[in-house]
């Protein structure tokens, strides 16, 4: 189960990834889906590409599932939050296979009676992503919530 062993290390070292490394990646694993946590400290080219792709998916998700949600308003709010130095309200995870975004997860924080909670507001994956990779994404959400000292997810 090499996929789930180094999750904390993955979250901390993800910022060293680059677009070129993604293009050249040769994975010996059966599944070639890479999960990225979108962070400001990432390689600039990779960050811009992932952010653009993810915001498109988030808007499409709003159009498809959120009858009352406005995807443009949400993505502007995410962009503002992403520009902050710290105390981020959103977590964006992106699944990439062969230079194509094949899934995304959007989690956000909210206060409820003075307690901080994390809420997964969007999750959409294309067919063919294994349950193991999906578990990796949820484990990253759990780590993020613990780092925030959230009361629950």
PDB file of N, CA and C in Angstrom, residues 14-69:
ATOM      1  N   UNK A  14       4.628  18.232  -1.601  1.00  0.00           N
ATOM      2  CA  UNK A  14       3.902  18.499  -2.842  1.00  0.00           C
ATOM      3  C   UNK A  14       4.333  19.822  -3.464  1.00  0.00           C
ATOM      4  N   UNK A  15       4.736  20.782  -2.659  1.00  0.00           N
ATOM      5  CA  UNK A  15       5.094  22.092  -3.179  1.00  0.00           C
ATOM      6  C   UNK A  15       6.340  22.048  -4.066  1.00  0.00           C
ATOM      7  N   UNK A  16       7.115  20.981  -3.997  1.00  0.00           N
ATOM      8  CA  UNK A  16       8.324  20.893  -4.806  1.00  0.00           C
ATOM      9  C   UNK A  16       8.038  20.399  -6.217  1.00  0.00           C
ATOM     10  N   UNK A  17       6.817  19.986  -6.496  1.00  0.00           N
ATOM     11  CA  UNK A  17       6.472  19.458  -7.809  1.00  0.00           C
ATOM     12  C   UNK A  17       6.566  20.548  -8.868  1.00  0.00           C
ATOM     13  N   UNK A  18       6.845  20.131 -10.079  1.00  0.00           N
ATOM     14  CA  UNK A  18       6.888  21.087 -11.184  1.00  0.00           C
ATOM     15  C   UNK A  18       6.102  20.532 -12.361  1.00  0.00           C
ATOM     16  N   UNK A  19       5.751  21.404 -13.262  1.00  0.00           N
ATOM     17  CA  UNK A  19       5.024  21.007 -14.453  1.00  0.00           C
ATOM     18  C   UNK A  19       5.865  20.024 -15.268  1.00  0.00           C
ATOM     19  N   UNK A  20       7.152  20.291 -15.376  1.00  0.00           N
ATOM     20  CA  UNK A  20       8.034  19.413 -16.144  1.00  0.00           C
ATOM     21  C   UNK A  20       8.092  18.026 -15.513  1.00  0.00           C
ATOM     22  N   UNK A  21       8.148  17.966 -14.202  1.00  0.00           N
ATOM     23  CA  UNK A  21       8.166  16.667 -13.519  1.00  0.00           C
ATOM     24  C   UNK A  21       6.880  15.903 -13.788  1.00  0.00           C
ATOM     25  N   UNK A  22       5.763  16.613 -13.834  1.00  0.00           N
ATOM     26  CA  UNK A  22       4.487  15.969 -14.129  1.00  0.00           C
ATOM     27  C   UNK A  22       4.484  15.417 -15.551  1.00  0.00           C
ATOM     28  N   UNK A  23       5.018  16.169 -16.499  1.00  0.00           N
ATOM     29  CA  UNK A  23       5.049  15.729 -17.890  1.00  0.00           C
ATOM     30  C   UNK A  23       5.941  14.501 -18.073  1.00  0.00           C
ATOM     31  N   UNK A  24       7.051  14.469 -17.342  1.00  0.00           N
ATOM     32  CA  UNK A  24       8.035  13.410 -17.520  1.00  0.00           C
ATOM     33  C   UNK A  24       7.801  12.210 -16.611  1.00  0.00           C
ATOM     34  N   UNK A  25       6.832  12.307 -15.772  1.00  0.00           N
ATOM     35  CA  UNK A  25       6.615  11.287 -14.748  1.00  0.00           C
ATOM     36  C   UNK A  25       6.411   9.901 -15.363  1.00  0.00           C
ATOM     37  N   UNK A  26       7.168   8.951 -14.888  1.00  0.00           N
ATOM     38  CA  UNK A  26       7.010   7.556 -15.277  1.00  0.00           C
ATOM     39  C   UNK A  26       6.734   6.781 -13.998  1.00  0.00           C
ATOM     40  N   UNK A  27       5.487   6.409 -13.783  1.00  0.00           N
ATOM     41  CA  UNK A  27       5.114   5.723 -12.546  1.00  0.00           C
ATOM     42  C   UNK A  27       5.100   4.214 -12.793  1.00  0.00           C
ATOM     43  N   UNK A  28       5.749   3.456 -11.900  1.00  0.00           N
ATOM     44  CA  UNK A  28       5.713   2.017 -12.044  1.00  0.00           C
ATOM     45  C   UNK A  28       4.390   1.424 -11.573  1.00  0.00           C
ATOM     46  N   UNK A  29       3.584   2.216 -10.894  1.00  0.00           N
ATOM     47  CA  UNK A  29       2.320   1.732 -10.360  1.00  0.00           C
ATOM     48  C   UNK A  29       1.337   1.451 -11.490  1.00  0.00           C
ATOM     49  N   UNK A  30       0.356   0.638 -11.177  1.00  0.00           N
ATOM     50  CA  UNK A  30      -0.695   0.296 -12.119  1.00  0.00           C
ATOM     51  C   UNK A  30      -1.476   1.541 -12.516  1.00  0.00           C
ATOM     52  N   UNK A  31      -1.799   2.355 -11.538  1.00  0.00           N
ATOM     53  CA  UNK A  31      -2.615   3.538 -11.783  1.00  0.00           C
ATOM     54  C   UNK A  31      -1.716   4.762 -11.852  1.00  0.00           C
ATOM     55  N   UNK A  32      -1.876   5.565 -12.883  1.00  0.00           N
ATOM     56  CA  UNK A  32      -1.008   6.724 -13.055  1.00  0.00           C
ATOM     57  C   UNK A  32      -1.743   8.017 -12.700  1.00  0.00           C
ATOM     58  N   UNK A  33      -2.574   7.977 -11.674  1.00  0.00           N
ATOM     59  CA  UNK A  33      -3.276   9.173 -11.223  1.00  0.00           C
ATOM     60  C   UNK A  33      -2.470   9.804 -10.101  1.00  0.00           C
ATOM     61  N   UNK A  34      -2.142  11.066 -10.275  1.00  0.00           N
ATOM     62  CA  UNK A  34      -1.400  11.825  -9.278  1.00  0.00           C
ATOM     63  C   UNK A  34      -2.369  12.786  -8.606  1.00  0.00           C
ATOM     64  N   UNK A  35      -2.300  12.886  -7.286  1.00  0.00           N
ATOM     65  CA  UNK A  35      -3.170  13.809  -6.549  1.00  0.00           C
ATOM     66  C   UNK A  35      -2.321  14.979  -6.064  1.00  0.00           C
ATOM     67  N   UNK A  36      -2.792  16.181  -6.377  1.00  0.00           N
ATOM     68  CA  UNK A  36      -2.094  17.398  -5.967  1.00  0.00           C
ATOM     69  C   UNK A  36      -2.968  18.205  -5.029  1.00  0.00           C
ATOM     70  N   UNK A  37      -2.339  18.766  -4.009  1.00  0.00           N
ATOM     71  CA  UNK A  37      -2.999  19.769  -3.179  1.00  0.00           C
ATOM     72  C   UNK A  37      -2.540  21.113  -3.721  1.00  0.00           C
ATOM     73  N   UNK A  38      -3.480  21.908  -4.205  1.00  0.00           N
ATOM     74  CA  UNK A  38      -3.131  23.189  -4.794  1.00  0.00           C
ATOM     75  C   UNK A  38      -2.610  24.122  -3.701  1.00  0.00           C
ATOM     76  N   UNK A  39      -1.372  24.585  -3.895  1.00  0.00           N
ATOM     77  CA  UNK A  39      -0.716  25.448  -2.913  1.00  0.00           C
ATOM     78  C   UNK A  39       0.008  26.583  -3.622  1.00  0.00           C
ATOM     79  N   UNK A  40       0.110  27.711  -2.939  1.00  0.00           N
ATOM     80  CA  UNK A  40       0.811  28.863  -3.520  1.00  0.00           C
ATOM     81  C   UNK A  40       2.288  28.583  -3.722  1.00  0.00           C
ATOM     82  N   UNK A  41       2.863  27.702  -2.904  1.00  0.00           N
ATOM     83  CA  UNK A  41       4.298  27.441  -2.939  1.00  0.00           C
ATOM     84  C   UNK A  41       4.705  26.490  -4.056  1.00  0.00           C
ATOM     85  N   UNK A  42       3.759  26.012  -4.854  1.00  0.00           N
ATOM     86  CA  UNK A  42       4.075  25.081  -5.941  1.00  0.00           C
ATOM     87  C   UNK A  42       4.838  25.805  -7.046  1.00  0.00           C
ATOM     88  N   UNK A  43       5.440  25.018  -7.914  1.00  0.00           N
ATOM     89  CA  UNK A  43       6.032  25.547  -9.125  1.00  0.00           C
ATOM     90  C   UNK A  43       4.991  26.426  -9.825  1.00  0.00           C
ATOM     91  N   UNK A  44       5.390  27.613 -10.247  1.00  0.00           N
ATOM     92  CA  UNK A  44       4.433  28.595 -10.765  1.00  0.00           C
ATOM     93  C   UNK A  44       3.651  28.095 -11.986  1.00  0.00           C
ATOM     94  N   UNK A  45       4.342  27.472 -12.929  1.00  0.00           N
ATOM     95  CA  UNK A  45       3.669  26.992 -14.131  1.00  0.00           C
ATOM     96  C   UNK A  45       2.634  25.914 -13.781  1.00  0.00           C
ATOM     97  N   UNK A  46       3.024  24.989 -12.928  1.00  0.00           N
ATOM     98  CA  UNK A  46       2.107  23.923 -12.503  1.00  0.00           C
ATOM     99  C   UNK A  46       0.930  24.508 -11.732  1.00  0.00           C
ATOM    100  N   UNK A  47       1.210  25.445 -10.843  1.00  0.00           N
ATOM    101  CA  UNK A  47       0.152  26.066 -10.033  1.00  0.00           C
ATOM    102  C   UNK A  47      -0.875  26.769 -10.924  1.00  0.00           C
ATOM    103  N   UNK A  48      -0.427  27.542 -11.890  1.00  0.00           N
ATOM    104  CA  UNK A  48      -1.352  28.260 -12.771  1.00  0.00           C
ATOM    105  C   UNK A  48      -2.191  27.291 -13.596  1.00  0.00           C
ATOM    106  N   UNK A  49      -1.548  26.256 -14.107  1.00  0.00           N
ATOM    107  CA  UNK A  49      -2.271  25.271 -14.905  1.00  0.00           C
ATOM    108  C   UNK A  49      -3.326  24.560 -14.054  1.00  0.00           C
ATOM    109  N   UNK A  50      -2.914  24.071 -12.880  1.00  0.00           N
ATOM    110  CA  UNK A  50      -3.860  23.369 -12.000  1.00  0.00           C
ATOM    111  C   UNK A  50      -4.984  24.282 -11.534  1.00  0.00           C
ATOM    112  N   UNK A  51      -4.654  25.523 -11.159  1.00  0.00           N
ATOM    113  CA  UNK A  51      -5.679  26.448 -10.680  1.00  0.00           C
ATOM    114  C   UNK A  51      -6.703  26.718 -11.783  1.00  0.00           C
ATOM    115  N   UNK A  52      -6.237  26.992 -12.994  1.00  0.00           N
ATOM    116  CA  UNK A  52      -7.159  27.252 -14.099  1.00  0.00           C
ATOM    117  C   UNK A  52      -8.066  26.071 -14.380  1.00  0.00           C
ATOM    118  N   UNK A  53      -7.474  24.872 -14.441  1.00  0.00           N
ATOM    119  CA  UNK A  53      -8.257  23.665 -14.697  1.00  0.00           C
ATOM    120  C   UNK A  53      -9.265  23.400 -13.586  1.00  0.00           C
ATOM    121  N   UNK A  54      -8.835  23.608 -12.351  1.00  0.00           N
ATOM    122  CA  UNK A  54      -9.702  23.323 -11.207  1.00  0.00           C
ATOM    123  C   UNK A  54     -10.853  24.312 -11.126  1.00  0.00           C
ATOM    124  N   UNK A  55     -10.579  25.587 -11.353  1.00  0.00           N
ATOM    125  CA  UNK A  55     -11.657  26.579 -11.295  1.00  0.00           C
ATOM    126  C   UNK A  55     -12.704  26.311 -12.374  1.00  0.00           C
ATOM    127  N   UNK A  56     -12.267  25.847 -13.551  1.00  0.00           N
ATOM    128  CA  UNK A  56     -13.234  25.469 -14.596  1.00  0.00           C
ATOM    129  C   UNK A  56     -14.121  24.327 -14.119  1.00  0.00           C
ATOM    130  N   UNK A  57     -13.510  23.320 -13.505  1.00  0.00           N
ATOM    131  CA  UNK A  57     -14.287  22.174 -13.007  1.00  0.00           C
ATOM    132  C   UNK A  57     -15.250  22.599 -11.914  1.00  0.00           C
ATOM    133  N   UNK A  58     -14.814  23.508 -11.043  1.00  0.00           N
ATOM    134  CA  UNK A  58     -15.673  23.973  -9.952  1.00  0.00           C
ATOM    135  C   UNK A  58     -16.884  24.711 -10.511  1.00  0.00           C
ATOM    136  N   UNK A  59     -16.658  25.571 -11.516  1.00  0.00           N
ATOM    137  CA  UNK A  59     -17.785  26.279 -12.145  1.00  0.00           C
ATOM    138  C   UNK A  59     -18.742  25.298 -12.820  1.00  0.00           C
ATOM    139  N   UNK A  60     -18.200  24.322 -13.545  1.00  0.00           N
ATOM    140  CA  UNK A  60     -19.044  23.317 -14.200  1.00  0.00           C
ATOM    141  C   UNK A  60     -19.852  22.532 -13.165  1.00  0.00           C
ATOM    142  N   UNK A  61     -19.218  22.215 -12.040  1.00  0.00           N
ATOM    143  CA  UNK A  61     -19.900  21.485 -10.976  1.00  0.00           C
ATOM    144  C   UNK A  61     -21.087  22.303 -10.468  1.00  0.00           C
ATOM    145  N   UNK A  62     -20.864  23.598 -10.257  1.00  0.00           N
ATOM    146  CA  UNK A  62     -21.948  24.481  -9.799  1.00  0.00           C
ATOM    147  C   UNK A  62     -23.090  24.502 -10.813  1.00  0.00           C
ATOM    148  N   UNK A  63     -22.752  24.620 -12.086  1.00  0.00           N
ATOM    149  CA  UNK A  63     -23.782  24.645 -13.127  1.00  0.00           C
ATOM    150  C   UNK A  63     -24.560  23.335 -13.174  1.00  0.00           C
ATOM    151  N   UNK A  64     -23.852  22.240 -12.980  1.00  0.00           N
ATOM    152  CA  UNK A  64     -24.460  20.915 -13.112  1.00  0.00           C
ATOM    153  C   UNK A  64     -25.282  20.505 -11.877  1.00  0.00           C
ATOM    154  N   UNK A  65     -24.789  20.809 -10.665  1.00  0.00           N
ATOM    155  CA  UNK A  65     -25.411  20.287  -9.448  1.00  0.00           C
ATOM    156  C   UNK A  65     -26.010  21.340  -8.515  1.00  0.00           C
ATOM    157  N   UNK A  66     -25.443  22.545  -8.494  1.00  0.00           N
ATOM    158  CA  UNK A  66     -25.871  23.568  -7.537  1.00  0.00           C
ATOM    159  C   UNK A  66     -26.888  24.493  -8.179  1.00  0.00           C
ATOM    160  N   UNK A  67     -28.144  24.200  -8.043  1.00  0.00           N
ATOM    161  CA  UNK A  67     -29.179  25.035  -8.628  1.00  0.00           C
ATOM    162  C   UNK A  67     -29.132  26.474  -8.154  1.00  0.00           C
ATOM    163  N   UNK A  68     -28.765  26.693  -6.900  1.00  0.00           N
ATOM    164  CA  UNK A  68     -28.729  28.047  -6.338  1.00  0.00           C
ATOM    165  C   UNK A  68     -27.329  28.648  -6.321  1.00  0.00           C
ATOM    166  N   UNK A  69     -26.311  27.833  -6.556  1.00  0.00           N
ATOM    167  CA  UNK A  69     -24.934  28.312  -6.462  1.00  0.00           C
ATOM    168  C   UNK A  69     -24.499  29.041  -7.719  1.00  0.00           C
TER     169      UNK A  69
END
